[in-house]
Short mmCIF file of C-alpha atoms in Angstrom, two decimals:
data_model
loop_
_atom_site.label_atom_id
_atom_site.label_comp_id
_atom_site.label_asym_id
_atom_site.label_seq_id
_atom_site.Cartn_x
_atom_site.Cartn_y
_atom_site.Cartn_z
CA MET A 1 0.00 0.00 0.00
CA ALA A 2 1.43 3.35 -1.06
CA VAL A 3 2.35 5.71 1.73
CA GLN A 4 1.26 9.29 1.14
CA ALA A 5 3.91 11.95 1.52
CA PRO A 6 3.34 14.15 4.56
CA GLN A 7 1.61 17.41 3.79
CA PRO A 8 3.48 20.62 4.59
CA PRO A 9 2.10 22.57 7.55
CA ALA A 10 -0.52 25.17 6.76
CA HIS A 11 0.80 28.67 6.17
CA ARG A 12 -0.27 30.68 9.24
CA VAL A 13 -1.79 34.07 8.42
CA ALA A 14 -3.05 36.61 10.95
CA LEU A 15 -5.67 39.23 10.10
CA VAL A 16 -5.25 42.05 12.62
CA ALA A 17 -8.62 43.49 13.65
CA PHE A 18 -9.61 46.57 15.61
CA PRO A 19 -12.50 49.07 15.34
CA GLY A 20 -12.33 51.12 12.15
CA ILE A 21 -10.96 48.49 9.73
CA ARG A 22 -12.53 48.27 6.27
CA ALA A 23 -14.91 45.41 5.60
CA PHE A 24 -13.75 45.14 1.98
CA ASP A 25 -10.14 44.50 2.97
CA VAL A 26 -11.26 41.95 5.55
CA SER A 27 -13.18 40.20 2.77
CA VAL A 28 -10.15 40.21 0.44
CA ILE A 29 -7.87 38.73 3.10
CA THR A 30 -10.48 36.11 3.95
CA GLU A 31 -11.09 35.24 0.30
CA VAL A 32 -7.38 34.73 -0.42
CA TRP A 33 -6.29 32.90 2.75
CA GLY A 34 -9.54 31.82 4.40
CA THR A 35 -11.02 29.65 1.65
CA ASP A 36 -10.00 25.99 1.38
CA ARG A 37 -8.87 25.31 -2.20
CA THR A 38 -6.61 22.34 -1.48
CA ASP A 39 -8.84 20.17 -3.69
CA ARG A 40 -7.68 22.33 -6.60
CA GLY A 41 -4.01 22.11 -5.71
CA ALA A 42 -3.74 25.32 -3.69
CA PRO A 43 -1.73 25.21 -0.47
CA ALA A 44 -3.36 24.94 2.94
CA PHE A 45 -3.72 28.13 4.97
CA ASP A 46 -4.52 28.73 8.61
CA LEU A 47 -6.12 32.19 8.74
CA ARG A 48 -6.86 33.63 12.18
CA ARG A 49 -8.73 36.81 13.08
CA VAL A 50 -6.57 38.38 15.78
CA ALA A 51 -7.61 41.21 18.10
CA VAL A 52 -6.88 42.60 21.55
CA ASP A 53 -9.61 40.40 23.01
CA SER A 54 -12.59 38.30 21.90
CA THR A 55 -15.00 41.25 21.72
CA PRO A 56 -16.66 41.54 18.26
CA VAL A 57 -15.00 44.24 16.15
CA PRO A 58 -17.56 46.62 14.60
CA MET A 59 -17.24 47.58 10.95
CA ARG A 60 -19.12 49.97 8.71
CA GLY A 61 -22.51 48.85 7.37
CA GLY A 62 -23.64 47.05 10.51
CA LEU A 63 -21.03 44.30 10.12
CA ALA A 64 -18.94 42.81 12.88
CA LEU A 65 -15.86 40.59 12.86
CA HIS A 66 -15.58 37.96 15.58
CA PRO A 67 -11.93 37.38 16.59
CA ASP A 68 -10.83 33.80 17.16
CA ARG A 69 -7.38 34.58 18.59
CA THR A 70 -5.80 37.31 20.71
CA LEU A 71 -2.60 39.18 19.93
CA THR A 72 -0.45 36.47 21.51
CA TRP A 73 -1.12 34.32 18.41
CA LEU A 74 0.95 36.74 16.31
CA SER A 75 4.09 35.04 17.61
CA ARG A 76 3.03 31.93 15.63
CA ALA A 77 2.10 33.69 12.40
CA ASP A 78 4.12 33.41 9.19
CA LEU A 79 2.38 36.49 7.78
CA ILE A 80 0.48 39.34 9.42
CA VAL A 81 -1.97 41.38 7.31
CA ILE A 82 -3.45 44.73 8.38
CA PRO A 83 -6.66 45.86 6.63
CA GLY A 84 -7.22 49.43 5.54
CA LEU A 85 -9.27 51.90 7.56
CA ASP A 86 -12.56 53.69 6.97
CA ASP A 87 -11.09 56.78 8.64
CA HIS A 88 -7.42 56.76 7.74
CA LEU A 89 -6.40 58.62 10.88
CA THR A 90 -8.08 56.09 13.19
CA PRO A 91 -5.66 55.40 16.06
CA ALA A 92 -4.88 51.71 16.45
CA PRO A 93 -4.97 50.33 20.02
CA THR A 94 -1.61 50.57 21.75
CA PRO A 95 -1.42 46.77 22.30
CA VAL A 96 -1.82 46.28 18.52
CA LEU A 97 1.00 48.71 17.74
CA ASP A 98 3.25 47.08 20.33
CA ALA A 99 2.46 43.61 18.93
CA LEU A 100 3.29 44.74 15.38
CA ARG A 101 6.64 46.12 16.52
CA ARG A 102 7.50 42.85 18.25
CA ALA A 103 6.45 40.85 15.19
CA HIS A 104 8.70 42.88 12.91
CA ALA A 105 11.60 42.50 15.33
CA ARG A 106 11.10 38.71 15.12
CA GLY A 107 11.32 38.86 11.33
CA THR A 108 7.64 38.14 10.61
CA THR A 109 6.38 39.45 7.26
CA LEU A 110 3.94 42.36 7.67
CA ALA A 111 1.55 43.56 4.96
CA ALA A 112 -0.89 46.47 4.98
CA LEU A 113 -3.66 47.01 2.46
CA CYS A 114 -4.42 50.56 1.29
CA GLY A 115 -4.84 52.80 4.37
CA GLY A 116 -3.41 50.07 6.59
CA ALA A 117 -0.13 51.85 5.91
CA PHE A 118 -1.30 54.48 8.42
CA THR A 119 -1.42 51.78 11.13
CA LEU A 120 2.14 50.69 10.36
CA ALA A 121 3.20 54.34 10.34
CA GLN A 122 1.60 54.85 13.79
CA ALA A 123 3.76 51.99 15.04
CA GLY A 124 6.84 53.76 13.66
CA LEU A 125 7.54 50.79 11.41
CA LEU A 126 7.58 52.89 8.23
CA ASP A 127 9.97 55.55 9.53
CA GLY A 128 12.80 55.86 7.02
CA ARG A 129 11.26 53.14 4.85
CA ARG A 130 9.55 53.20 1.46
CA ALA A 131 5.78 52.74 1.49
CA ILE A 132 2.70 53.30 -0.64
CA THR A 133 -0.98 53.96 -0.07
CA HIS A 134 -3.94 54.99 -2.23
CA TRP A 135 -3.00 57.87 -4.53
CA ASN A 136 -5.66 60.07 -2.93
CA LEU A 137 -4.11 59.52 0.53
CA ILE A 138 -0.46 60.14 -0.33
CA ASP A 139 -0.43 63.76 0.85
CA LEU A 140 -2.27 62.81 4.05
CA LEU A 141 0.30 60.11 4.83
CA ARG A 142 3.17 62.51 4.14
CA THR A 143 1.63 65.22 6.31
CA HIS A 144 0.92 63.04 9.35
CA HIS A 145 3.96 60.78 9.02
CA PRO A 146 6.75 62.88 7.45
CA ARG A 147 9.44 60.30 8.24
CA VAL A 148 7.88 57.81 5.81
CA ASN A 149 9.40 57.72 2.32
CA VAL A 150 6.12 57.67 0.39
CA VAL A 151 6.43 56.24 -3.13
CA PRO A 152 3.59 57.70 -5.21
CA ASP A 153 3.35 55.41 -8.22
CA ALA A 154 3.51 51.73 -7.18
CA LEU A 155 0.74 49.16 -6.87
CA PHE A 156 2.56 47.62 -3.91
CA ILE A 157 6.03 47.86 -2.46
CA GLU A 158 8.31 46.13 0.06
CA ASP A 159 10.95 47.50 2.42
CA ASP A 160 12.59 45.45 5.18
CA ASN A 161 9.95 42.70 4.99
CA ILE A 162 7.12 45.23 5.31
CA TRP A 163 4.67 45.36 2.39
CA THR A 164 2.22 48.16 1.62
CA ALA A 165 -0.32 48.45 -1.20
CA ALA A 166 -2.13 51.21 -3.03
CA GLY A 167 -5.91 51.37 -3.44
CA THR A 168 -8.65 48.78 -3.18
CA ALA A 169 -7.78 46.48 -6.10
CA ALA A 170 -4.05 46.80 -5.36
CA GLY A 171 -4.77 45.08 -2.04
CA ILE A 172 -5.87 42.03 -4.04
CA ASP A 173 -2.69 42.34 -6.12
CA LEU A 174 -0.53 42.36 -2.99
CA CYS A 175 -2.31 39.40 -1.40
CA LEU A 176 -1.86 37.30 -4.54
CA HIS A 177 1.77 38.41 -4.80
CA LEU A 178 2.42 37.26 -1.24
CA VAL A 179 0.91 33.87 -2.12
CA ARG A 180 3.08 33.74 -5.26
CA ARG A 181 6.17 34.67 -3.28
CA ALA A 182 5.62 31.95 -0.66
CA HIS A 183 4.04 29.19 -2.77
CA GLY A 184 4.74 29.87 -6.45
CA ALA A 185 2.93 31.31 -9.46
CA GLU A 186 0.60 28.34 -9.94
CA ALA A 187 -0.78 28.62 -6.39
CA ALA A 188 -1.48 32.32 -6.91
CA ALA A 189 -3.05 31.63 -10.31
CA THR A 190 -5.32 28.95 -8.80
CA ILE A 191 -6.62 31.40 -6.22
CA ALA A 192 -6.94 34.19 -8.80
CA ARG A 193 -9.00 31.96 -11.11
CA SER A 194 -11.33 31.15 -8.23
CA MET A 195 -11.71 34.88 -7.52
CA VAL A 196 -12.12 35.66 -11.25
CA THR A 197 -9.31 38.17 -11.11
CA ALA A 198 -5.90 38.58 -12.72
CA PRO A 199 -3.02 36.58 -11.21
CA PHE A 200 -0.99 39.77 -11.36
CA ARG A 201 -1.18 43.23 -12.87
CA THR A 202 1.76 45.24 -14.11
CA GLY A 203 2.31 48.96 -13.94
CA THR A 204 1.66 51.61 -11.33
CA GLN A 205 -1.39 53.26 -9.83
CA ALA A 206 -0.71 56.34 -11.93
CA GLN A 207 -2.81 54.74 -14.67
CA PHE A 208 -5.90 54.93 -12.41
CA ILE A 209 -5.67 58.49 -11.11
CA GLU A 210 -7.62 60.22 -13.90
CA HIS A 211 -10.76 59.00 -15.63
CA PRO A 212 -10.07 58.03 -19.23
CA THR A 213 -11.36 60.25 -22.01
CA PRO A 214 -13.27 58.70 -24.90
CA ARG A 215 -10.06 58.80 -26.98
CA ALA A 216 -8.19 57.05 -24.19
CA ASP A 217 -10.88 54.38 -24.17
CA ARG A 218 -10.33 53.78 -27.90
CA ASP A 219 -6.58 53.59 -27.33
CA ALA A 220 -7.14 51.12 -24.50
CA ASP A 221 -9.16 48.86 -26.80
CA THR A 222 -6.38 48.93 -29.38
CA LEU A 223 -3.71 48.23 -26.80
CA ALA A 224 -5.74 45.38 -25.30
CA ALA A 225 -5.72 43.71 -28.71
CA VAL A 226 -1.95 44.28 -28.94
CA ARG A 227 -1.39 42.66 -25.55
CA GLU A 228 -3.54 39.69 -26.54
CA HIS A 229 -1.51 39.34 -29.74
CA ALA A 230 1.74 39.53 -27.78
CA LEU A 231 0.65 36.84 -25.33
CA ARG A 232 -0.18 34.49 -28.18
CA HIS A 233 3.20 35.10 -29.81
CA LEU A 234 5.28 35.33 -26.67
CA HIS A 235 7.70 32.67 -27.91
CA GLU A 236 8.67 34.94 -30.82
CA PRO A 237 11.35 37.69 -30.59
CA LEU A 238 8.82 40.51 -30.32
CA THR A 239 10.07 44.09 -30.31
CA VAL A 240 8.36 47.38 -29.50
CA ALA A 241 8.45 48.16 -33.21
CA ASP A 242 6.60 44.89 -33.93
CA LEU A 243 3.88 45.71 -31.41
CA ALA A 244 3.64 49.32 -32.62
CA ALA A 245 3.17 48.10 -36.18
CA TYR A 246 0.40 45.74 -35.04
CA ALA A 247 -1.28 48.70 -33.30
CA GLY A 248 -0.86 50.89 -36.37
CA MET A 249 1.22 53.46 -34.47
CA SER A 250 4.75 54.78 -34.58
CA PRO A 251 7.01 53.18 -31.92
CA ARG A 252 7.23 56.46 -29.99
CA SER A 253 3.47 57.05 -30.01
CA PHE A 254 2.81 53.41 -29.14
CA ALA A 255 5.19 53.49 -26.18
CA ARG A 256 3.58 56.68 -24.88
CA HIS A 257 0.02 55.35 -25.14
CA PHE A 258 1.00 51.95 -23.73
CA THR A 259 2.64 53.50 -20.66
CA ALA A 260 -0.33 55.81 -20.10
CA ALA A 261 -2.76 52.88 -20.28
CA THR A 262 -0.82 50.31 -18.25
CA GLY A 263 1.58 52.29 -16.07
CA THR A 264 4.57 50.39 -17.46
CA THR A 265 6.64 50.34 -20.64
CA PRO A 266 6.05 47.80 -23.43
CA LEU A 267 9.46 46.20 -22.79
CA ARG A 268 8.82 45.92 -19.06
CA TRP A 269 5.37 44.43 -19.69
CA LEU A 270 6.79 41.88 -22.13
CA LEU A 271 9.44 40.86 -19.61
CA ASP A 272 6.80 40.43 -16.91
CA GLN A 273 4.83 38.11 -19.18
CA ARG A 274 7.92 36.11 -20.17
CA ILE A 275 8.93 35.61 -16.54
CA ALA A 276 5.40 34.59 -15.55
CA THR A 277 5.23 32.08 -18.42
CA ALA A 278 8.60 30.61 -17.46
CA GLN A 279 7.46 30.33 -13.84
CA LYS A 280 4.39 28.33 -14.83
CA LEU A 281 6.35 26.04 -17.13
CA LEU A 282 8.92 25.44 -14.38
CA GLU A 283 6.17 24.60 -11.92
CA ARG A 284 3.96 22.48 -14.16
CA THR A 285 6.27 20.70 -16.63
CA ASP A 286 9.49 18.71 -16.83
CA LEU A 287 10.63 20.54 -19.93
CA PRO A 288 14.39 21.20 -20.14
CA MET A 289 15.60 24.71 -19.42
CA PRO A 290 16.44 25.61 -23.06
CA GLU A 291 12.91 24.67 -24.16
CA ILE A 292 11.34 26.71 -21.35
CA ALA A 293 13.50 29.67 -22.31
CA ARG A 294 12.37 29.29 -25.94
CA ARG A 295 8.66 29.01 -25.11
CA ALA A 296 8.81 32.01 -22.79
CA GLY A 297 10.57 34.04 -25.47
CA PHE A 298 13.91 34.52 -23.72
CA GLY A 299 15.81 32.93 -26.59
CA SER A 300 18.42 31.27 -24.38
CA GLU A 301 18.71 29.72 -20.95
CA VAL A 302 21.44 32.23 -20.07
CA THR A 303 19.14 35.18 -20.75
CA MET A 304 16.32 33.59 -18.77
CA ARG A 305 18.67 32.93 -15.85
CA GLN A 306 19.85 36.56 -15.86
CA HIS A 307 16.29 37.89 -15.73
CA PHE A 308 15.31 35.48 -12.95
CA ALA A 309 18.31 36.65 -10.92
CA SER A 310 17.54 40.33 -11.38
CA ARG A 311 13.76 40.17 -10.94
CA LEU A 312 13.18 37.20 -8.60
CA ALA A 313 16.55 36.92 -6.83
CA THR A 314 16.70 33.22 -7.67
CA SER A 315 17.57 30.92 -10.57
CA PRO A 316 15.16 28.95 -12.77
CA ARG A 317 16.49 25.67 -11.35
CA ALA A 318 16.07 26.84 -7.77
CA TYR A 319 12.58 28.08 -8.58
CA ARG A 320 11.65 24.69 -10.04
CA ALA A 321 13.06 22.88 -7.00
CA ALA A 322 10.93 25.05 -4.69
CA PHE A 323 7.63 25.06 -6.58
CA SER A 324 7.58 22.22 -9.10
CA THR A 325 4.31 20.30 -9.53
CA PRO A 326 4.88 18.58 -12.89
CA ALA A 327 2.03 18.23 -15.35
CA PRO A 328 1.86 17.67 -19.12
CA ALA A 329 3.30 20.60 -21.04
CA PRO A 330 0.59 22.46 -22.95
CA ALA A 331 1.49 23.35 -26.52
CA SER A 332 -0.17 24.40 -29.71
CA ALA A 333 0.26 22.56 -32.96
CA THR A 334 3.07 24.96 -33.87
CA GLY A 335 4.97 24.37 -30.66
CA ALA A 336 4.06 27.73 -29.20
CA PRO A 337 2.88 27.80 -25.60
CA ASP A 338 -0.84 27.66 -24.98
CA THR A 339 -1.15 31.11 -23.44
CA ALA A 340 -4.61 30.41 -22.06
CA SER A 341 -3.08 27.90 -19.65
CA VAL A 342 0.59 28.76 -19.20
CA THR A 343 0.80 32.53 -19.47
CA GLY A 344 0.85 33.91 -15.98
CA GLY A 345 0.02 37.49 -16.88
CA SER A 346 -3.38 39.07 -16.70
CA SER A 347 -5.78 38.81 -19.57
CA PRO A 348 -5.41 41.83 -21.84
CA ILE A 349 -9.20 42.02 -22.18
CA ALA A 350 -10.70 40.98 -18.82
CA ARG A 351 -8.66 43.24 -16.63
#
């Protein structure tokens, strides 16, 4: 009788709760780490709602969160997540701030969604560190916490094992990124599919600050078609000039419109998609490194290794050793990767 391999321990995640936290962020944290998706290959999580005591925590809209652990449980957590706030200047309870300081001193990963950065700033944990919050709150954070190095144009950012995120949807981006960082791209993609959201988005929050004009909407439709084309031809040596020609624009105009629509350059976006495709192939197939490099569009294993080192601080072989779950390699009749199943980037249409 075959003996099943022991399952790794569940990743312990703490949701820090106190009066004033946003119900939406609580829902996001619960959806990512509080739903059992092990039957679909996702890792096991142990999410706990942690507060000063067991008293229900009121939230806007007549909702209440019922804690199941007190702050002492934070010493067991692998990850601590702080929701945003309805009133961004809400003072967190002193025991919460003290517990967050102790957790950071122990080396525990801390993450704050949207206005949760204000809670970390109250604890002094962002002093001298880079952080981000919603674009409409940047000046408020700078005014009340001048020692924080506020970065205005990121979706999420990390400094000294402390993560902060921009607005509402960027909180989802950060949560999925933290899953990807701990468990691999396929685990994050499994959760994202269940949530009907993108496994990751590229760019900065600058793309969301102003409402698009009708012309910008037309440009966005054109660029969405270009991104879809690029994903289906990712194994080819695409250039900005190639994509500009497909869009019917000059390279300079194309690059300007692309950056305005996505918050990142065409080259940076292409590299993000190539890395994500390589990650999935490393996790899900036994293909040799040169073939993975070819399918992801890197051209050579050396180039792929260089990009993994600079962007992920690891090598393709080390990544495979950490996250491999081999499955048949998807391919089209031409040998190109099946982007619907192996491309890790977000859909260019359903954003």
